[in-house]
PDB file of C-alpha atoms in Angstrom:
ATOM      1  CA  MET A   1      12.206  -5.501  -3.069  1.00  0.00           C
ATOM      2  CA  ILE A   2       8.610  -5.791  -3.006  1.00  0.00           C
ATOM      3  CA  LYS A   3       7.493  -5.776  -6.868  1.00  0.00           C
ATOM      4  CA  LYS A   4       3.712  -4.436  -7.635  1.00  0.00           C
ATOM      5  CA  SER A   5       2.025  -4.054 -10.861  1.00  0.00           C
ATOM      6  CA  LYS A   6       0.723  -0.805 -12.005  1.00  0.00           C
ATOM      7  CA  THR A   7      -2.977  -2.138 -11.228  1.00  0.00           C
ATOM      8  CA  SER A   8      -2.157  -3.095  -7.573  1.00  0.00           C
ATOM      9  CA  LEU A   9      -0.553   0.633  -7.215  1.00  0.00           C
ATOM     10  CA  LEU A  10      -3.814   2.327  -8.661  1.00  0.00           C
ATOM     11  CA  LEU A  11      -5.748  -0.215  -6.497  1.00  0.00           C
ATOM     12  CA  THR A  12      -3.850   1.057  -3.226  1.00  0.00           C
ATOM     13  CA  LEU A  13      -4.021   4.652  -4.245  1.00  0.00           C
ATOM     14  CA  ASN A  14      -8.167   4.073  -4.210  1.00  0.00           C
ATOM     15  CA  LEU A  15      -8.250   7.089  -7.105  1.00  0.00           C
ATOM     16  CA  GLU A  16     -12.363   6.263  -7.110  1.00  0.00           C
ATOM     17  CA  HIS A  17     -12.518   7.870  -3.714  1.00  0.00           C
ATOM     18  CA  CYS A  18      -9.806  10.617  -4.029  1.00  0.00           C
ATOM     19  CA  SER A  19     -11.409  13.798  -3.790  1.00  0.00           C
ATOM     20  CA  ILE A  20     -12.026  15.965  -6.781  1.00  0.00           C
ATOM     21  CA  GLU A  21      -9.430  18.588  -5.969  1.00  0.00           C
ATOM     22  CA  THR A  22      -6.905  15.469  -5.611  1.00  0.00           C
ATOM     23  CA  VAL A  23      -7.939  14.415  -9.373  1.00  0.00           C
ATOM     24  CA  ILE A  24      -7.734  17.953 -10.445  1.00  0.00           C
ATOM     25  CA  GLY A  25      -4.530  18.227  -8.841  1.00  0.00           C
ATOM     26  CA  LEU A  26      -3.497  15.064 -11.076  1.00  0.00           C
ATOM     27  CA  LEU A  27      -4.860  16.415 -14.019  1.00  0.00           C
ATOM     28  CA  LYS A  28      -3.015  19.881 -13.952  1.00  0.00           C
ATOM     29  CA  ALA A  29       0.464  18.301 -12.831  1.00  0.00           C
ATOM     30  CA  THR A  30       2.470  17.870 -16.216  1.00  0.00           C
ATOM     31  CA  THR A  31       4.504  14.739 -14.567  1.00  0.00           C
ATOM     32  CA  THR A  32       1.282  12.799 -13.658  1.00  0.00           C
ATOM     33  CA  ASP A  33       1.853   9.086 -15.404  1.00  0.00           C
ATOM     34  CA  GLY A  34      -0.261   8.162 -18.233  1.00  0.00           C
ATOM     35  CA  THR A  35      -1.357   4.926 -16.305  1.00  0.00           C
ATOM     36  CA  LEU A  36      -2.792   7.345 -13.466  1.00  0.00           C
ATOM     37  CA  LEU A  37      -4.477   9.133 -16.257  1.00  0.00           C
ATOM     38  CA  ASP A  38      -6.233   5.960 -17.739  1.00  0.00           C
ATOM     39  CA  GLN A  39      -7.721   4.997 -14.813  1.00  0.00           C
ATOM     40  CA  ILE A  40      -9.081   8.450 -13.873  1.00  0.00           C
ATOM     41  CA  ALA A  41     -10.490   8.322 -17.678  1.00  0.00           C
ATOM     42  CA  LYS A  42     -12.263   5.157 -16.541  1.00  0.00           C
ATOM     43  CA  LEU A  43     -13.559   6.322 -13.392  1.00  0.00           C
ATOM     44  CA  ARG A  44     -14.810   9.913 -14.127  1.00  0.00           C
ATOM     45  CA  HIS A  45     -15.389   9.843 -17.976  1.00  0.00           C
ATOM     46  CA  ARG A  46     -18.979  10.974 -17.414  1.00  0.00           C
ATOM     47  CA  ASP A  47     -17.260  14.280 -16.150  1.00  0.00           C
ATOM     48  CA  GLN A  48     -17.080  16.300 -19.154  1.00  0.00           C
ATOM     49  CA  ALA A  49     -15.043  19.014 -17.455  1.00  0.00           C
ATOM     50  CA  LEU A  50     -12.472  16.614 -15.979  1.00  0.00           C
ATOM     51  CA  MET A  51     -12.136  15.079 -19.227  1.00  0.00           C
ATOM     52  CA  GLU A  52     -11.611  17.948 -20.986  1.00  0.00           C
ATOM     53  CA  MET A  53      -8.649  18.712 -18.827  1.00  0.00           C
ATOM     54  CA  LEU A  54      -7.542  14.956 -19.230  1.00  0.00           C
ATOM     55  CA  ILE A  55      -7.328  14.977 -22.855  1.00  0.00           C
ATOM     56  CA  SER A  56      -5.258  18.326 -23.030  1.00  0.00           C
ATOM     57  CA  HIS A  57      -2.607  16.198 -20.757  1.00  0.00           C
ATOM     58  CA  PRO A  58       0.596  15.592 -22.492  1.00  0.00           C
ATOM     59  CA  ARG A  59       0.908  12.186 -20.924  1.00  0.00           C
ATOM     60  CA  VAL A  60      -2.184  10.502 -22.112  1.00  0.00           C
ATOM     61  CA  MET A  61      -1.926   7.304 -23.495  1.00  0.00           C
ATOM     62  CA  PRO A  62      -3.315   6.230 -26.853  1.00  0.00           C
ATOM     63  CA  GLN A  63      -5.731   3.679 -25.320  1.00  0.00           C
ATOM     64  CA  THR A  64      -7.276   6.186 -23.120  1.00  0.00           C
ATOM     65  CA  PHE A  65      -7.964   8.194 -26.176  1.00  0.00           C
ATOM     66  CA  LEU A  66      -9.545   5.341 -27.618  1.00  0.00           C
ATOM     67  CA  PHE A  67     -11.432   4.648 -24.409  1.00  0.00           C
ATOM     68  CA  LEU A  68     -13.081   8.161 -24.192  1.00  0.00           C
ATOM     69  CA  TYR A  69     -13.780   8.147 -28.018  1.00  0.00           C
ATOM     70  CA  SER A  70     -15.700   4.882 -27.763  1.00  0.00           C
ATOM     71  CA  ASN A  71     -17.787   6.204 -24.718  1.00  0.00           C
ATOM     72  CA  ALA A  72     -17.937   9.903 -26.365  1.00  0.00           C
ATOM     73  CA  SER A  73     -20.678  12.118 -27.711  1.00  0.00           C
ATOM     74  CA  ALA A  74     -20.628  13.244 -31.301  1.00  0.00           C
ATOM     75  CA  ASP A  75     -19.166  16.907 -29.939  1.00  0.00           C
ATOM     76  CA  PHE A  76     -16.621  15.393 -27.840  1.00  0.00           C
ATOM     77  CA  LYS A  77     -15.568  12.768 -30.238  1.00  0.00           C
ATOM     78  CA  LYS A  78     -14.345  15.823 -32.428  1.00  0.00           C
ATOM     79  CA  ARG A  79     -12.178  17.560 -29.574  1.00  0.00           C
ATOM     80  CA  ILE A  80     -10.705  14.076 -29.072  1.00  0.00           C
ATOM     81  CA  GLN A  81      -9.992  14.020 -32.908  1.00  0.00           C
ATOM     82  CA  ALA A  82      -8.673  17.619 -32.615  1.00  0.00           C
ATOM     83  CA  ILE A  83      -6.471  16.893 -29.673  1.00  0.00           C
ATOM     84  CA  LYS A  84      -4.887  13.573 -30.865  1.00  0.00           C
ATOM     85  CA  LYS A  85      -4.525  15.148 -34.619  1.00  0.00           C
ATOM     86  CA  GLU A  86      -4.732  11.398 -35.929  1.00  0.00           C
ATOM     87  CA  PRO A  87      -7.809   9.149 -36.553  1.00  0.00           C
ATOM     88  CA  VAL A  88      -8.698   7.037 -33.271  1.00  0.00           C
ATOM     89  CA  SER A  89      -9.531   3.568 -34.417  1.00  0.00           C
ATOM     90  CA  PRO A  90      -9.291   0.190 -33.065  1.00  0.00           C
ATOM     91  CA  ALA A  91      -5.949  -0.323 -34.324  1.00  0.00           C
ATOM     92  CA  ASN A  92      -4.662   1.917 -31.616  1.00  0.00           C
ATOM     93  CA  LYS A  93      -5.160  -0.505 -29.131  1.00  0.00           C
ATOM     94  CA  GLY A  94      -1.872  -2.141 -30.102  1.00  0.00           C
ATOM     95  CA  LEU A  95       0.127   0.981 -29.677  1.00  0.00           C
ATOM     96  CA  VAL A  96       2.831   1.267 -26.823  1.00  0.00           C
ATOM     97  CA  PRO A  97       1.959   3.646 -24.086  1.00  0.00           C
ATOM     98  CA  TYR A  98       3.352   7.226 -25.099  1.00  0.00           C
ATOM     99  CA  GLN A  99       4.187   6.008 -28.661  1.00  0.00           C
ATOM    100  CA  GLY A 100       3.408   8.376 -31.352  1.00  0.00           C
ATOM    101  CA  LEU A 101       2.950  11.650 -28.923  1.00  0.00           C
ATOM    102  CA  GLY A 102       6.301  12.659 -28.984  1.00  0.00           C
ATOM    103  CA  ILE A 103       7.017  12.062 -25.203  1.00  0.00           C
ATOM    104  CA  GLU A 104       8.851   9.467 -22.979  1.00  0.00           C
ATOM    105  CA  PRO A 105       7.373   7.737 -20.031  1.00  0.00           C
ATOM    106  CA  VAL A 106       8.659   9.163 -16.561  1.00  0.00           C
ATOM    107  CA  SER A 107      11.771   7.152 -15.110  1.00  0.00           C
ATOM    108  CA  THR A 108      10.476   5.530 -11.803  1.00  0.00           C
ATOM    109  CA  GLU A 109      14.776   4.736 -11.170  1.00  0.00           C
ATOM    110  CA  GLY A 110      16.550   7.342  -8.940  1.00  0.00           C
ATOM    111  CA  GLY A 111      15.537   9.366  -6.383  1.00  0.00           C
ATOM    112  CA  ILE A 112      15.083  13.098  -5.774  1.00  0.00           C
ATOM    113  CA  GLU A 113      18.418  14.046  -7.382  1.00  0.00           C
ATOM    114  CA  LYS A 114      17.645  12.309 -10.917  1.00  0.00           C
ATOM    115  CA  ASP A 115      13.972  14.120 -10.616  1.00  0.00           C
ATOM    116  CA  HIS A 116      14.658  17.248  -8.754  1.00  0.00           C
ATOM    117  CA  PRO A 117      18.381  18.985 -10.235  1.00  0.00           C
ATOM    118  CA  THR A 118      18.093  21.795  -7.742  1.00  0.00           C
ATOM    119  CA  ALA A 119      17.870  19.323  -4.811  1.00  0.00           C
ATOM    120  CA  ASP A 120      21.225  20.771  -3.493  1.00  0.00           C
ATOM    121  CA  LYS A 121      19.614  23.993  -3.060  1.00  0.00           C
ATOM    122  CA  GLU A 122      17.107  23.183  -0.206  1.00  0.00           C
ATOM    123  CA  THR A 123      16.750  20.464   1.973  1.00  0.00           C
ATOM    124  CA  LEU A 124      14.381  17.656   1.088  1.00  0.00           C
ATOM    125  CA  TYR A 125      11.705  18.639   3.586  1.00  0.00           C
ATOM    126  CA  GLN A 126      11.377  21.801   2.362  1.00  0.00           C
ATOM    127  CA  ARG A 127      10.734  20.912  -1.090  1.00  0.00           C
ATOM    128  CA  ILE A 128       8.244  18.326  -0.056  1.00  0.00           C
ATOM    129  CA  GLN A 129       6.600  21.139   2.014  1.00  0.00           C
ATOM    130  CA  LYS A 130       6.132  23.108  -0.957  1.00  0.00           C
ATOM    131  CA  MET A 131       4.699  20.493  -3.322  1.00  0.00           C
ATOM    132  CA  PRO A 132       1.285  20.196  -3.796  1.00  0.00           C
ATOM    133  CA  VAL A 133      -1.020  17.360  -2.656  1.00  0.00           C
ATOM    134  CA  ALA A 134      -1.150  15.751  -6.351  1.00  0.00           C
ATOM    135  CA  GLU A 135       2.578  16.399  -6.992  1.00  0.00           C
ATOM    136  CA  LYS A 136       3.357  14.404  -3.484  1.00  0.00           C
ATOM    137  CA  VAL A 137       1.650  11.559  -4.520  1.00  0.00           C
ATOM    138  CA  GLN A 138       3.550  11.351  -7.580  1.00  0.00           C
ATOM    139  CA  PHE A 139       6.615  11.912  -5.837  1.00  0.00           C
ATOM    140  CA  ALA A 140       5.953   9.229  -3.465  1.00  0.00           C
ATOM    141  CA  LEU A 141       5.465   6.664  -6.160  1.00  0.00           C
ATOM    142  CA  ARG A 142       9.246   7.495  -6.948  1.00  0.00           C
ATOM    143  CA  ALA A 143      11.089   8.741  -4.146  1.00  0.00           C
ATOM    144  CA  GLY A 144      13.869   7.437  -2.654  1.00  0.00           C
ATOM    145  CA  LYS A 145      13.636   6.087   1.079  1.00  0.00           C
ATOM    146  CA  ASP A 146      14.612   9.449   2.835  1.00  0.00           C
ATOM    147  CA  ALA A 147      11.698  11.221   1.069  1.00  0.00           C
ATOM    148  CA  ARG A 148       9.430   8.352   1.387  1.00  0.00           C
ATOM    149  CA  SER A 149      10.023   8.497   5.267  1.00  0.00           C
ATOM    150  CA  LEU A 150       8.934  12.130   5.483  1.00  0.00           C
ATOM    151  CA  LEU A 151       6.021  11.670   2.966  1.00  0.00           C
ATOM    152  CA  LEU A 152       4.656   8.593   4.914  1.00  0.00           C
ATOM    153  CA  LYS A 153       3.887  11.304   7.991  1.00  0.00           C
ATOM    154  CA  ASP A 154       2.064  13.606   5.659  1.00  0.00           C
ATOM    155  CA  PRO A 155      -1.544  14.369   7.347  1.00  0.00           C
ATOM    156  CA  ASN A 156      -2.973  13.834   3.667  1.00  0.00           C
ATOM    157  CA  ARG A 157      -4.165  10.265   3.510  1.00  0.00           C
ATOM    158  CA  GLN A 158      -3.782  10.030  -0.017  1.00  0.00           C
ATOM    159  CA  VAL A 159      -0.014  10.797  -0.043  1.00  0.00           C
ATOM    160  CA  SER A 160       0.909   8.369   2.848  1.00  0.00           C
ATOM    161  CA  GLN A 161      -0.789   5.713   1.284  1.00  0.00           C
ATOM    162  CA  ALA A 162       1.185   6.277  -2.224  1.00  0.00           C
ATOM    163  CA  VAL A 163       4.277   5.659  -0.256  1.00  0.00           C
ATOM    164  CA  LEU A 164       3.138   2.094   0.810  1.00  0.00           C
ATOM    165  CA  ALA A 165       1.915   1.821  -3.236  1.00  0.00           C
ATOM    166  CA  SER A 166       5.553   2.515  -3.897  1.00  0.00           C
ATOM    167  CA  PRO A 167       6.974  -0.025  -6.584  1.00  0.00           C
ATOM    168  CA  LYS A 168      10.664   0.522  -4.552  1.00  0.00           C
ATOM    169  CA  ILE A 169       9.529  -0.028  -1.223  1.00  0.00           C
ATOM    170  CA  THR A 170      11.247  -2.793   0.598  1.00  0.00           C
ATOM    171  CA  GLU A 171      10.182  -5.136   3.336  1.00  0.00           C
ATOM    172  CA  ASP A 172      12.540  -3.662   5.928  1.00  0.00           C
ATOM    173  CA  GLU A 173      10.905  -0.459   5.353  1.00  0.00           C
ATOM    174  CA  ILE A 174       7.511  -2.060   6.156  1.00  0.00           C
ATOM    175  CA  LEU A 175       8.674  -4.100   9.145  1.00  0.00           C
ATOM    176  CA  LEU A 176      10.088  -0.475  10.794  1.00  0.00           C
ATOM    177  CA  ILE A 177       6.493   0.895   9.778  1.00  0.00           C
ATOM    178  CA  ALA A 178       4.635  -2.055  11.473  1.00  0.00           C
ATOM    179  CA  GLN A 179       6.963  -1.186  14.723  1.00  0.00           C
ATOM    180  CA  SER A 180       6.620   2.366  14.531  1.00  0.00           C
ATOM    181  CA  ARG A 181       4.307   4.376  17.040  1.00  0.00           C
ATOM    182  CA  ASN A 182       4.668   7.622  14.822  1.00  0.00           C
ATOM    183  CA  VAL A 183       2.673   6.547  11.913  1.00  0.00           C
ATOM    184  CA  SER A 184      -1.062   6.776  11.536  1.00  0.00           C
ATOM    185  CA  ASP A 185      -3.540   3.999  12.435  1.00  0.00           C
ATOM    186  CA  ASP A 186      -4.539   4.327   8.697  1.00  0.00           C
ATOM    187  CA  ILE A 187      -1.242   3.048   7.789  1.00  0.00           C
ATOM    188  CA  LEU A 188      -0.867   0.481   9.796  1.00  0.00           C
ATOM    189  CA  ARG A 189      -4.058  -0.975   8.813  1.00  0.00           C
ATOM    190  CA  SER A 190      -3.224  -0.797   5.498  1.00  0.00           C
ATOM    191  CA  VAL A 191      -0.092  -3.027   6.326  1.00  0.00           C
ATOM    192  CA  GLY A 192      -2.135  -5.433   7.997  1.00  0.00           C
ATOM    193  CA  LYS A 193      -4.778  -6.135   5.333  1.00  0.00           C
ATOM    194  CA  ASN A 194      -1.560  -6.755   3.173  1.00  0.00           C
ATOM    195  CA  LYS A 195      -1.263 -10.367   2.577  1.00  0.00           C
ATOM    196  CA  GLU A 196       2.130 -10.252   0.968  1.00  0.00           C
ATOM    197  CA  TRP A 197       3.426  -8.410   3.546  1.00  0.00           C
ATOM    198  CA  LEU A 198       1.984 -10.516   6.234  1.00  0.00           C
ATOM    199  CA  LYS A 199       3.736 -13.472   5.087  1.00  0.00           C
ATOM    200  CA  ASN A 200       6.701 -12.118   6.678  1.00  0.00           C
ATOM    201  CA  TYR A 201       6.175 -13.152  10.156  1.00  0.00           C
ATOM    202  CA  SER A 202       8.303 -10.460  11.563  1.00  0.00           C
ATOM    203  CA  ILE A 203       6.082  -7.710  10.009  1.00  0.00           C
ATOM    204  CA  LEU A 204       2.932  -9.719  11.445  1.00  0.00           C
ATOM    205  CA  PHE A 205       4.315 -10.182  14.899  1.00  0.00           C
ATOM    206  CA  ALA A 206       5.433  -6.349  14.988  1.00  0.00           C
ATOM    207  CA  LEU A 207       2.156  -5.286  14.051  1.00  0.00           C
ATOM    208  CA  ILE A 208       0.155  -7.084  17.062  1.00  0.00           C
ATOM    209  CA  ALA A 209       3.028  -5.796  19.478  1.00  0.00           C
ATOM    210  CA  ASN A 210       2.386  -2.169  18.398  1.00  0.00           C
ATOM    211  CA  PRO A 211       0.030  -0.790  20.845  1.00  0.00           C
ATOM    212  CA  LYS A 212      -0.991   1.715  18.031  1.00  0.00           C
ATOM    213  CA  THR A 213      -2.208  -0.766  15.692  1.00  0.00           C
ATOM    214  CA  PRO A 214      -6.243  -0.911  15.518  1.00  0.00           C
ATOM    215  CA  VAL A 215      -7.305  -3.799  17.838  1.00  0.00           C
ATOM    216  CA  GLY A 216      -9.321  -5.323  15.072  1.00  0.00           C
ATOM    217  CA  ILE A 217      -6.466  -5.920  12.874  1.00  0.00           C
ATOM    218  CA  SER A 218      -4.319  -7.074  15.674  1.00  0.00           C
ATOM    219  CA  VAL A 219      -6.864  -9.850  16.875  1.00  0.00           C
ATOM    220  CA  SER A 220      -7.480 -10.937  13.275  1.00  0.00           C
ATOM    221  CA  LEU A 221      -3.911 -11.773  13.307  1.00  0.00           C
ATOM    222  CA  LEU A 222      -3.443 -13.852  16.438  1.00  0.00           C
ATOM    223  CA  GLY A 223      -4.037 -17.193  14.761  1.00  0.00           C
ATOM    224  CA  SER A 224      -0.952 -16.933  13.033  1.00  0.00           C
ATOM    225  CA  VAL A 225       1.234 -16.368  16.354  1.00  0.00           C
ATOM    226  CA  LYS A 226       3.739 -18.780  17.508  1.00  0.00           C
ATOM    227  CA  VAL A 227       3.009 -20.404  20.656  1.00  0.00           C
ATOM    228  CA  LYS A 228       6.071 -18.830  22.555  1.00  0.00           C
ATOM    229  CA  ASP A 229       5.178 -15.360  21.083  1.00  0.00           C
ATOM    230  CA  LEU A 230       1.570 -15.497  22.342  1.00  0.00           C
ATOM    231  CA  GLY A 231       3.361 -15.829  25.873  1.00  0.00           C
ATOM    232  CA  LEU A 232       5.009 -12.602  25.095  1.00  0.00           C
ATOM    233  CA  LEU A 233       1.884 -11.138  24.122  1.00  0.00           C
ATOM    234  CA  VAL A 234       0.065 -11.907  27.371  1.00  0.00           C
ATOM    235  CA  LYS A 235       2.934 -10.294  29.207  1.00  0.00           C
ATOM    236  CA  ASN A 236       2.988  -7.257  27.260  1.00  0.00           C
ATOM    237  CA  ARG A 237       1.312  -4.370  29.189  1.00  0.00           C
ATOM    238  CA  ASN A 238       1.619  -2.030  26.385  1.00  0.00           C
ATOM    239  CA  ILE A 239      -1.005  -3.727  23.809  1.00  0.00           C
ATOM    240  CA  PRO A 240      -4.772  -3.271  24.326  1.00  0.00           C
ATOM    241  CA  GLU A 241      -6.521  -5.409  26.720  1.00  0.00           C
ATOM    242  CA  ALA A 242      -8.555  -7.087  23.983  1.00  0.00           C
ATOM    243  CA  VAL A 243      -5.324  -8.180  22.269  1.00  0.00           C
ATOM    244  CA  ARG A 244      -4.217  -9.562  25.420  1.00  0.00           C
ATOM    245  CA  SER A 245      -6.898 -11.339  26.380  1.00  0.00           C
ATOM    246  CA  GLY A 246      -7.136 -12.736  22.913  1.00  0.00           C
ATOM    247  CA  ALA A 247      -3.591 -13.991  22.882  1.00  0.00           C
ATOM    248  CA  GLN A 248      -4.321 -15.744  25.923  1.00  0.00           C
ATOM    249  CA  ARG A 249      -7.683 -17.477  25.163  1.00  0.00           C
ATOM    250  CA  LEU A 250      -5.264 -19.160  22.218  1.00  0.00           C
ATOM    251  CA  LEU A 251      -2.109 -20.026  24.089  1.00  0.00           C
ATOM    252  CA  TYR A 252      -4.471 -21.825  26.588  1.00  0.00           C
ATOM    253  CA  ALA A 253      -5.925 -23.364  23.490  1.00  0.00           C
ATOM    254  CA  LYS A 254      -2.980 -24.267  21.882  1.00  0.00           C
ATOM    255  CA  GLN A 255      -1.131 -25.728  25.054  1.00  0.00           C
ATOM    256  CA  LYS A 256      -4.210 -27.935  25.799  1.00  0.00           C
ATOM    257  CA  GLN A 257      -3.956 -29.256  22.419  1.00  0.00           C
ATOM    258  CA  SER A 258      -0.140 -30.305  22.964  1.00  0.00           C
TER     259      SER A 258
END
């Protein structure tokens, strides 16, 4: 299992470049995690219309209220106080997320059966098709393997990238993605830029041998390929010529050194 911190998940989701529609969708979805809301607050705190939506969300964490309060106008501070129903002070910094708000964090364990009790009434594919983008992003972070495989092919970049950000995704799944010709080149590029996944040689080589991987990614990884595998790449007529030529040059140089 590949473990990631919540901070790394947020970086992968790239909330800074999310469309305004996606951000609004996340703010409207009652299941949006408090950590995502905190990141939105820090990126968009100057947008008062968005912050009005955010402070009414049931999963806002105490530290998010504190951040907004310290950066708010006098009028907006009153709005925050009214929503919070208790004084906002530096003492709140030590609060555990959700403490005192009367809610519990969303569990990330289990698949669609746990999160969606009516899953047996319609297929997984049908449920996903009905979800708005913001809900798909949230679901991708906690869904099971079957759902991840469907969400990975979603045409919306934020949804497919959220699959890679899932704390439940495994290296075996990443290897299958690296070998696949049915995923977007954007997904393959993201895999090719992840240093942790590239420590797995099978993933690294699968990316280079995949003709759909962006040429720049494949060429940049050639220096880590074993001599015998460089020979396989030279003979592989399916990969781009630039990759084959690069493999040929490296193979020649390494053979000359030995």
